[in-house]
PDB file of C-alpha atoms and ligand atoms in Angstrom:
ATOM      1  CA  MET A  14      31.838  -2.052  -5.876  1.00  0.00           C
ATOM      2  CA  ARG A  15      28.938   0.274  -6.560  1.00  0.00           C
ATOM      3  CA  LYS A  16      27.877   2.543  -3.719  1.00  0.00           C
ATOM      4  CA  LYS A  17      24.357   2.060  -2.337  1.00  0.00           C
ATOM      5  CA  VAL A  18      21.999   4.949  -3.050  1.00  0.00           C
ATOM      6  CA  ILE A  19      19.050   5.351  -0.701  1.00  0.00           C
ATOM      7  CA  ALA A  20      16.547   7.957  -1.829  1.00  0.00           C
ATOM      8  CA  GLY A  21      13.299   9.103  -0.281  1.00  0.00           C
ATOM      9  CA  ASN A  22      10.515  10.339  -2.538  1.00  0.00           C
ATOM     10  CA  TRP A  23       8.208  12.361  -0.333  1.00  0.00           C
ATOM     11  CA  LYS A  24       5.673  12.838  -3.172  1.00  0.00           C
ATOM     12  CA  MET A  25       3.041  15.468  -2.220  1.00  0.00           C
ATOM     13  CA  ASN A  26       3.708  15.305   1.518  1.00  0.00           C
ATOM     14  CA  MET A  27       5.475  17.340   4.208  1.00  0.00           C
ATOM     15  CA  LEU A  28       5.435  21.080   4.982  1.00  0.00           C
ATOM     16  CA  PRO A  29       8.556  23.192   5.639  1.00  0.00           C
ATOM     17  CA  ASP A  30       8.447  22.788   9.459  1.00  0.00           C
ATOM     18  CA  ALA A  31       8.320  19.015   9.159  1.00  0.00           C
ATOM     19  CA  THR A  32      11.091  19.102   6.548  1.00  0.00           C
ATOM     20  CA  ILE A  33      13.429  21.069   8.817  1.00  0.00           C
ATOM     21  CA  LYS A  34      12.699  18.779  11.775  1.00  0.00           C
ATOM     22  CA  PHE A  35      13.223  15.645   9.648  1.00  0.00           C
ATOM     23  CA  ILE A  36      16.631  16.777   8.415  1.00  0.00           C
ATOM     24  CA  GLU A  37      17.720  17.914  11.877  1.00  0.00           C
ATOM     25  CA  GLU A  38      16.859  14.496  13.276  1.00  0.00           C
ATOM     26  CA  LEU A  39      18.312  12.470  10.410  1.00  0.00           C
ATOM     27  CA  THR A  40      21.630  14.345  10.138  1.00  0.00           C
ATOM     28  CA  PRO A  41      23.416  12.972  13.245  1.00  0.00           C
ATOM     29  CA  LEU A  42      22.109   9.459  12.603  1.00  0.00           C
ATOM     30  CA  VAL A  43      23.605   9.186   9.115  1.00  0.00           C
ATOM     31  CA  LYS A  44      26.699  11.325   9.401  1.00  0.00           C
ATOM     32  CA  ASP A  45      29.109   8.380   9.137  1.00  0.00           C
ATOM     33  CA  LYS A  46      27.226   6.417   6.505  1.00  0.00           C
ATOM     34  CA  ASP A  47      28.909   5.486   3.238  1.00  0.00           C
ATOM     35  CA  SER A  48      25.662   5.260   1.262  1.00  0.00           C
ATOM     36  CA  GLU A  49      24.486   8.192  -0.836  1.00  0.00           C
ATOM     37  CA  ILE A  50      21.404   9.547   0.948  1.00  0.00           C
ATOM     38  CA  ILE A  51      18.936  11.640  -1.026  1.00  0.00           C
ATOM     39  CA  LEU A  52      15.642  13.292  -0.138  1.00  0.00           C
ATOM     40  CA  CYS A  53      13.416  14.218  -3.087  1.00  0.00           C
ATOM     41  CA  VAL A  54      11.073  16.775  -1.608  1.00  0.00           C
ATOM     42  CA  PRO A  55       8.205  18.924  -2.935  1.00  0.00           C
ATOM     43  CA  TYR A  56       9.214  22.190  -4.619  1.00  0.00           C
ATOM     44  CA  THR A  57       7.984  24.247  -1.669  1.00  0.00           C
ATOM     45  CA  ASP A  58      10.305  22.363   0.697  1.00  0.00           C
ATOM     46  CA  LEU A  59      13.409  22.520  -1.507  1.00  0.00           C
ATOM     47  CA  PHE A  60      14.828  25.736  -0.117  1.00  0.00           C
ATOM     48  CA  TYR A  61      14.339  24.670   3.511  1.00  0.00           C
ATOM     49  CA  ALA A  62      15.753  21.231   2.810  1.00  0.00           C
ATOM     50  CA  LEU A  63      18.821  22.668   1.065  1.00  0.00           C
ATOM     51  CA  MET A  64      19.481  25.156   3.859  1.00  0.00           C
ATOM     52  CA  ASN A  65      19.242  22.507   6.544  1.00  0.00           C
ATOM     53  CA  ALA A  66      21.163  19.832   4.652  1.00  0.00           C
ATOM     54  CA  GLN A  67      24.120  22.144   4.046  1.00  0.00           C
ATOM     55  CA  GLY A  68      27.317  20.615   5.395  1.00  0.00           C
ATOM     56  CA  THR A  69      25.661  17.210   5.953  1.00  0.00           C
ATOM     57  CA  ASN A  70      25.848  14.087   3.832  1.00  0.00           C
ATOM     58  CA  ILE A  71      22.158  14.351   2.886  1.00  0.00           C
ATOM     59  CA  LYS A  72      21.601  15.313  -0.748  1.00  0.00           C
ATOM     60  CA  ILE A  73      18.479  17.044  -1.986  1.00  0.00           C
ATOM     61  CA  GLY A  74      16.451  16.277  -5.102  1.00  0.00           C
ATOM     62  CA  ALA A  75      13.296  17.481  -6.815  1.00  0.00           C
ATOM     63  CA  GLN A  76      10.535  15.195  -8.068  1.00  0.00           C
ATOM     64  CA  ASN A  77      10.038  16.602 -11.565  1.00  0.00           C
ATOM     65  CA  MET A  78      11.080  19.406 -13.944  1.00  0.00           C
ATOM     66  CA  HIS A  79      10.218  20.712 -17.416  1.00  0.00           C
ATOM     67  CA  TRP A  80      12.366  19.910 -20.456  1.00  0.00           C
ATOM     68  CA  GLU A  81      12.531  23.511 -21.731  1.00  0.00           C
ATOM     69  CA  GLN A  82      15.059  25.949 -20.268  1.00  0.00           C
ATOM     70  CA  SER A  83      12.456  28.710 -19.785  1.00  0.00           C
ATOM     71  CA  GLY A  84       9.343  30.135 -21.411  1.00  0.00           C
ATOM     72  CA  ALA A  85       5.568  30.298 -21.335  1.00  0.00           C
ATOM     73  CA  TYR A  86       4.847  27.124 -19.336  1.00  0.00           C
ATOM     74  CA  THR A  87       2.664  28.319 -16.485  1.00  0.00           C
ATOM     75  CA  GLY A  88       3.170  26.360 -13.308  1.00  0.00           C
ATOM     76  CA  GLU A  89       6.281  24.532 -14.462  1.00  0.00           C
ATOM     77  CA  VAL A  90       9.784  24.529 -12.976  1.00  0.00           C
ATOM     78  CA  SER A  91      12.937  24.312 -15.104  1.00  0.00           C
ATOM     79  CA  ALA A  92      16.160  22.399 -14.571  1.00  0.00           C
ATOM     80  CA  GLN A  93      18.028  25.685 -14.474  1.00  0.00           C
ATOM     81  CA  MET A  94      15.803  26.919 -11.637  1.00  0.00           C
ATOM     82  CA  LEU A  95      16.496  23.781  -9.631  1.00  0.00           C
ATOM     83  CA  LYS A  96      20.221  23.994 -10.270  1.00  0.00           C
ATOM     84  CA  SER A  97      20.322  27.686  -9.347  1.00  0.00           C
ATOM     85  CA  ILE A  98      19.265  26.991  -5.752  1.00  0.00           C
ATOM     86  CA  GLY A  99      21.616  24.026  -5.329  1.00  0.00           C
ATOM     87  CA  VAL A 100      19.425  21.013  -6.085  1.00  0.00           C
ATOM     88  CA  GLU A 101      21.550  18.007  -7.123  1.00  0.00           C
ATOM     89  CA  TYR A 102      19.090  15.287  -8.105  1.00  0.00           C
ATOM     90  CA  VAL A 103      15.775  15.098  -9.914  1.00  0.00           C
ATOM     91  CA  ILE A 104      13.321  12.234 -10.335  1.00  0.00           C
ATOM     92  CA  ILE A 105      12.265  11.851 -13.962  1.00  0.00           C
ATOM     93  CA  GLY A 106       9.365   9.811 -15.305  1.00  0.00           C
ATOM     94  CA  HIS A 107       7.912   8.553 -12.046  1.00  0.00           C
ATOM     95  CA  SER A 108       4.976   6.251 -12.821  1.00  0.00           C
ATOM     96  CA  GLU A 109       2.604   8.679 -11.087  1.00  0.00           C
ATOM     97  CA  ARG A 110       3.701  11.354 -13.563  1.00  0.00           C
ATOM     98  CA  ARG A 111       3.341   8.952 -16.481  1.00  0.00           C
ATOM     99  CA  GLN A 112      -0.060   7.795 -15.231  1.00  0.00           C
ATOM    100  CA  TYR A 113      -1.693  11.063 -14.075  1.00  0.00           C
ATOM    101  CA  PHE A 114       0.173  13.727 -16.036  1.00  0.00           C
ATOM    102  CA  ASN A 115       0.569  12.116 -19.449  1.00  0.00           C
ATOM    103  CA  GLU A 116       4.341  11.786 -19.385  1.00  0.00           C
ATOM    104  CA  THR A 117       5.615   9.598 -22.177  1.00  0.00           C
ATOM    105  CA  ASP A 118       8.960   8.039 -23.033  1.00  0.00           C
ATOM    106  CA  GLU A 119       9.424  10.948 -25.417  1.00  0.00           C
ATOM    107  CA  THR A 120       8.986  13.648 -22.757  1.00  0.00           C
ATOM    108  CA  VAL A 121      11.037  11.604 -20.302  1.00  0.00           C
ATOM    109  CA  ASN A 122      13.856  11.463 -22.869  1.00  0.00           C
ATOM    110  CA  LYS A 123      13.745  15.241 -23.359  1.00  0.00           C
ATOM    111  CA  LYS A 124      13.776  15.810 -19.605  1.00  0.00           C
ATOM    112  CA  LEU A 125      16.794  13.528 -19.125  1.00  0.00           C
ATOM    113  CA  LYS A 126      18.747  15.466 -21.744  1.00  0.00           C
ATOM    114  CA  THR A 127      17.825  18.807 -20.161  1.00  0.00           C
ATOM    115  CA  ALA A 128      18.660  17.547 -16.656  1.00  0.00           C
ATOM    116  CA  PHE A 129      22.131  16.460 -17.807  1.00  0.00           C
ATOM    117  CA  SER A 130      22.788  19.668 -19.700  1.00  0.00           C
ATOM    118  CA  ASN A 131      22.067  21.544 -16.463  1.00  0.00           C
ATOM    119  CA  GLU A 132      24.264  19.224 -14.430  1.00  0.00           C
ATOM    120  CA  LEU A 133      21.432  17.699 -12.445  1.00  0.00           C
ATOM    121  CA  LYS A 134      21.645  13.967 -11.683  1.00  0.00           C
ATOM    122  CA  PRO A 135      18.468  12.241 -12.802  1.00  0.00           C
ATOM    123  CA  ILE A 136      16.765   9.308 -11.133  1.00  0.00           C
ATOM    124  CA  LEU A 137      14.840   7.708 -13.994  1.00  0.00           C
ATOM    125  CA  CYS A 138      11.840   5.576 -13.019  1.00  0.00           C
ATOM    126  CA  VAL A 139      10.724   2.616 -15.092  1.00  0.00           C
ATOM    127  CA  GLY A 140       8.344  -0.244 -14.351  1.00  0.00           C
ATOM    128  CA  GLU A 141       5.491  -2.350 -15.619  1.00  0.00           C
ATOM    129  CA  THR A 142       1.787  -2.420 -14.712  1.00  0.00           C
ATOM    130  CA  LEU A 143       0.099  -5.379 -13.042  1.00  0.00           C
ATOM    131  CA  GLU A 144      -1.596  -6.382 -16.325  1.00  0.00           C
ATOM    132  CA  GLN A 145       1.751  -6.405 -18.117  1.00  0.00           C
ATOM    133  CA  ARG A 146       3.325  -8.576 -15.414  1.00  0.00           C
ATOM    134  CA  GLU A 147       0.390 -10.968 -15.345  1.00  0.00           C
ATOM    135  CA  VAL A 148       0.947 -11.773 -19.012  1.00  0.00           C
ATOM    136  CA  GLY A 149       4.724 -11.981 -18.564  1.00  0.00           C
ATOM    137  CA  ARG A 150       5.561  -8.834 -20.552  1.00  0.00           C
ATOM    138  CA  GLN A 151       7.548  -7.085 -17.783  1.00  0.00           C
ATOM    139  CA  ASP A 152      11.007  -7.533 -19.318  1.00  0.00           C
ATOM    140  CA  GLU A 153       9.909  -6.373 -22.749  1.00  0.00           C
ATOM    141  CA  VAL A 154       8.112  -3.310 -21.295  1.00  0.00           C
ATOM    142  CA  VAL A 155      10.985  -2.203 -19.067  1.00  0.00           C
ATOM    143  CA  LYS A 156      13.636  -2.802 -21.736  1.00  0.00           C
ATOM    144  CA  SER A 157      11.645  -0.710 -24.174  1.00  0.00           C
ATOM    145  CA  GLN A 158      11.314   2.120 -21.606  1.00  0.00           C
ATOM    146  CA  VAL A 159      15.077   2.032 -20.997  1.00  0.00           C
ATOM    147  CA  LYS A 160      15.846   2.123 -24.700  1.00  0.00           C
ATOM    148  CA  LEU A 161      13.441   4.956 -25.548  1.00  0.00           C
ATOM    149  CA  ASP A 162      14.110   7.030 -22.428  1.00  0.00           C
ATOM    150  CA  LEU A 163      17.892   6.958 -22.904  1.00  0.00           C
ATOM    151  CA  GLU A 164      17.962   7.526 -26.647  1.00  0.00           C
ATOM    152  CA  GLY A 165      20.703   9.971 -27.647  1.00  0.00           C
ATOM    153  CA  LEU A 166      22.395  10.107 -24.239  1.00  0.00           C
ATOM    154  CA  THR A 167      26.178   9.737 -24.129  1.00  0.00           C
ATOM    155  CA  ASP A 168      27.992   6.875 -22.400  1.00  0.00           C
ATOM    156  CA  ASP A 169      29.186   9.298 -19.783  1.00  0.00           C
ATOM    157  CA  GLN A 170      25.656  10.522 -19.073  1.00  0.00           C
ATOM    158  CA  VAL A 171      24.291   6.995 -18.787  1.00  0.00           C
ATOM    159  CA  SER A 172      27.125   6.046 -16.400  1.00  0.00           C
ATOM    160  CA  ASN A 173      25.975   8.873 -14.141  1.00  0.00           C
ATOM    161  CA  LEU A 174      22.309   7.973 -14.254  1.00  0.00           C
ATOM    162  CA  ILE A 175      20.313   6.260 -11.539  1.00  0.00           C
ATOM    163  CA  ILE A 176      17.552   3.974 -12.764  1.00  0.00           C
ATOM    164  CA  ALA A 177      14.815   3.083 -10.292  1.00  0.00           C
ATOM    165  CA  TYR A 178      12.869  -0.044 -11.180  1.00  0.00           C
ATOM    166  CA  GLU A 179       9.436   0.571  -9.700  1.00  0.00           C
ATOM    167  CA  PRO A 180       6.796  -1.984 -10.671  1.00  0.00           C
ATOM    168  CA  ILE A 181       3.579   0.044 -10.636  1.00  0.00           C
ATOM    169  CA  TRP A 182       1.635  -2.686  -8.831  1.00  0.00           C
ATOM    170  CA  ALA A 183       4.060  -2.501  -5.888  1.00  0.00           C
ATOM    171  CA  ILE A 184       3.857   1.273  -5.322  1.00  0.00           C
ATOM    172  CA  GLY A 185       1.985   2.246  -2.178  1.00  0.00           C
ATOM    173  CA  THR A 186       0.117  -1.069  -2.199  1.00  0.00           C
ATOM    174  CA  GLY A 187       2.102  -2.925   0.447  1.00  0.00           C
ATOM    175  CA  LYS A 188       2.872  -5.527  -2.234  1.00  0.00           C
ATOM    176  CA  THR A 189       6.620  -5.726  -2.718  1.00  0.00           C
ATOM    177  CA  ALA A 190       8.180  -7.543  -5.607  1.00  0.00           C
ATOM    178  CA  THR A 191      10.069 -10.536  -4.226  1.00  0.00           C
ATOM    179  CA  THR A 192      13.755  -9.903  -3.733  1.00  0.00           C
ATOM    180  CA  GLU A 193      14.359 -12.326  -6.580  1.00  0.00           C
ATOM    181  CA  ASP A 194      11.985 -10.470  -8.943  1.00  0.00           C
ATOM    182  CA  ALA A 195      13.607  -7.137  -8.073  1.00  0.00           C
ATOM    183  CA  ASN A 196      17.102  -8.479  -8.644  1.00  0.00           C
ATOM    184  CA  ASN A 197      16.102 -10.272 -11.851  1.00  0.00           C
ATOM    185  CA  MET A 198      14.781  -7.025 -13.282  1.00  0.00           C
ATOM    186  CA  ALA A 199      17.871  -5.107 -12.129  1.00  0.00           C
ATOM    187  CA  GLU A 200      19.944  -7.715 -14.011  1.00  0.00           C
ATOM    188  CA  THR A 201      17.723  -7.373 -17.075  1.00  0.00           C
ATOM    189  CA  ILE A 202      18.134  -3.585 -17.034  1.00  0.00           C
ATOM    190  CA  ARG A 203      21.896  -3.872 -16.576  1.00  0.00           C
ATOM    191  CA  SER A 204      22.209  -6.277 -19.474  1.00  0.00           C
ATOM    192  CA  GLU A 205      20.095  -3.983 -21.668  1.00  0.00           C
ATOM    193  CA  ILE A 206      22.451  -1.123 -20.748  1.00  0.00           C
ATOM    194  CA  ALA A 207      25.414  -3.369 -21.591  1.00  0.00           C
ATOM    195  CA  ASP A 208      23.884  -4.088 -25.018  1.00  0.00           C
ATOM    196  CA  LEU A 209      23.244  -0.414 -25.682  1.00  0.00           C
ATOM    197  CA  TYR A 210      26.236   1.276 -24.015  1.00  0.00           C
ATOM    198  CA  GLY A 211      28.781  -1.447 -23.256  1.00  0.00           C
ATOM    199  CA  LYS A 212      29.763  -3.387 -20.141  1.00  0.00           C
ATOM    200  CA  ASN A 213      31.785  -0.558 -18.657  1.00  0.00           C
ATOM    201  CA  VAL A 214      28.740   1.694 -18.454  1.00  0.00           C
ATOM    202  CA  ALA A 215      26.514  -1.172 -17.269  1.00  0.00           C
ATOM    203  CA  ASP A 216      28.902  -1.958 -14.413  1.00  0.00           C
ATOM    204  CA  LYS A 217      28.783   1.647 -13.209  1.00  0.00           C
ATOM    205  CA  ILE A 218      25.088   2.494 -13.456  1.00  0.00           C
ATOM    206  CA  ILE A 219      23.134   2.507 -10.201  1.00  0.00           C
ATOM    207  CA  ILE A 220      19.900   0.510 -10.303  1.00  0.00           C
ATOM    208  CA  GLN A 221      17.475   0.954  -7.435  1.00  0.00           C
ATOM    209  CA  TYR A 222      14.284  -0.882  -6.579  1.00  0.00           C
ATOM    210  CA  GLY A 223      11.178   1.006  -5.468  1.00  0.00           C
ATOM    211  CA  GLY A 224       7.738  -0.154  -4.330  1.00  0.00           C
ATOM    212  CA  SER A 225       6.719  -0.716  -0.697  1.00  0.00           C
ATOM    213  CA  VAL A 226      10.325  -0.819   0.543  1.00  0.00           C
ATOM    214  CA  LYS A 227      10.444  -0.957   4.360  1.00  0.00           C
ATOM    215  CA  SER A 228      13.110  -1.746   6.928  1.00  0.00           C
ATOM    216  CA  SER A 229      11.662  -5.270   7.147  1.00  0.00           C
ATOM    217  CA  ASN A 230      12.462  -6.071   3.507  1.00  0.00           C
ATOM    218  CA  SER A 231      15.372  -3.750   2.678  1.00  0.00           C
ATOM    219  CA  LYS A 232      18.252  -5.797   4.121  1.00  0.00           C
ATOM    220  CA  GLU A 233      17.579  -8.773   1.868  1.00  0.00           C
ATOM    221  CA  LEU A 234      17.113  -6.481  -1.120  1.00  0.00           C
ATOM    222  CA  PHE A 235      20.462  -4.763  -0.565  1.00  0.00           C
ATOM    223  CA  GLU A 236      22.266  -8.097  -0.365  1.00  0.00           C
ATOM    224  CA  THR A 237      21.405  -9.001  -3.959  1.00  0.00           C
ATOM    225  CA  SER A 238      23.919  -8.762  -6.786  1.00  0.00           C
ATOM    226  CA  ASP A 239      22.305  -5.998  -8.825  1.00  0.00           C
ATOM    227  CA  VAL A 240      20.044  -3.852  -6.650  1.00  0.00           C
ATOM    228  CA  ASP A 241      22.125  -0.831  -5.628  1.00  0.00           C
ATOM    229  CA  GLY A 242      19.665   0.863  -3.332  1.00  0.00           C
ATOM    230  CA  ALA A 243      16.060   1.951  -3.105  1.00  0.00           C
ATOM    231  CA  LEU A 244      13.642   4.716  -3.990  1.00  0.00           C
ATOM    232  CA  ILE A 245      11.303   4.882  -1.035  1.00  0.00           C
ATOM    233  CA  GLY A 246       7.901   6.532  -0.815  1.00  0.00           C
ATOM    234  CA  GLY A 247       5.767   6.020   2.308  1.00  0.00           C
ATOM    235  CA  ALA A 248       8.580   4.685   4.494  1.00  0.00           C
ATOM    236  CA  SER A 249      10.715   7.782   3.812  1.00  0.00           C
ATOM    237  CA  LEU A 250       8.266  10.060   5.624  1.00  0.00           C
ATOM    238  CA  LYS A 251       9.251   8.872   9.113  1.00  0.00           C
ATOM    239  CA  VAL A 252      12.823   9.514  10.259  1.00  0.00           C
ATOM    240  CA  ASP A 253      13.079   6.259  12.254  1.00  0.00           C
ATOM    241  CA  GLU A 254      11.883   4.047   9.439  1.00  0.00           C
ATOM    242  CA  PHE A 255      13.963   5.818   6.785  1.00  0.00           C
ATOM    243  CA  TYR A 256      17.001   5.569   9.034  1.00  0.00           C
ATOM    244  CA  ASN A 257      16.380   1.860   9.670  1.00  0.00           C
ATOM    245  CA  ILE A 258      16.393   1.292   5.910  1.00  0.00           C
ATOM    246  CA  ILE A 259      19.693   3.191   5.577  1.00  0.00           C
ATOM    247  CA  GLU A 260      21.033   1.206   8.514  1.00  0.00           C
ATOM    248  CA  SER A 261      20.171  -2.088   6.807  1.00  0.00           C
ATOM    249  CA  VAL A 262      22.873  -1.494   4.183  1.00  0.00           C
ATOM    250  CA  LYS A 263      25.837  -3.717   5.023  1.00  0.00           C
ATOM    251  CA  GLU A 264      28.942  -1.532   5.336  1.00  0.00           C
TER     252      GLU A 264
HETATM  253  P1  13P B 314       6.102   3.393  -1.781  1.00  0.00           P
HETATM  254  O1  13P B 314       7.434   3.129  -1.130  1.00  0.00           O
HETATM  255  O2  13P B 314       5.193   4.218  -0.942  1.00  0.00           O
HETATM  256  O3  13P B 314       5.487   2.125  -2.304  1.00  0.00           O
HETATM  257  O4  13P B 314       6.407   4.319  -3.081  1.00  0.00           O
HETATM  258  C1  13P B 314       7.386   3.935  -3.958  1.00  0.00           C
HETATM  259  C2  13P B 314       7.642   5.044  -4.884  1.00  0.00           C
HETATM  260  O5  13P B 314       6.821   5.357  -5.737  1.00  0.00           O
HETATM  261  C3  13P B 314       8.900   5.794  -4.739  1.00  0.00           C
HETATM  262  O6  13P B 314       9.114   6.634  -5.830  1.00  0.00           O
END
């Protein structure tokens, strides 16, 4: 049985005070949970989050990183920098980065390789646009992203990857993919991984769904065969709501 992985993506929200308070409040609520619980916080909150999550079962992630180890890249943060302060996870290729910051499958692929070589665990985001879904191209688009993004990774690396299927039209819009659509795509991704890396790897890889996940739709989502958790934006900013989503995992 794959473990459920519940991750919050705070995006460009929350200041250090709010971060500390959030973790203090969440810690006792989730201390006995079996799910992997991750908070992907802004760079400026990382240190505070790490300090306050020490000794708890809350893991901390970043939301992006550069693919080079170091160098003249003003304003960028490297994998090595994240690792050096104790960050464990990093989101790679979020659709907002692809859409607003020109990230491509090629840069996503480089970032995944660098994340692994620095022992960070990547959460790779893939997903189609509304136009692509309306013409029925979603499977083709997502399979192509998976193939290009993972090119050159080892079986072992892919087994340790988290893939978040986030249909772009469902992010922050209140429109959630139906549970069936989310699970169908998780199955499609898993079978693409099986084709590329074998069934063993496909059985291990964690596939999350993301896009307007709330406590009112998470229970059903987590009961499906192939969705192993969620990457949560808006609903991860409030302790109660984030906790209710974690609580909806059947243990
Ligand atoms: P929302 O949950 O706010 O729709 O955001 C999803 C997301 O982009 C998580 O990475």
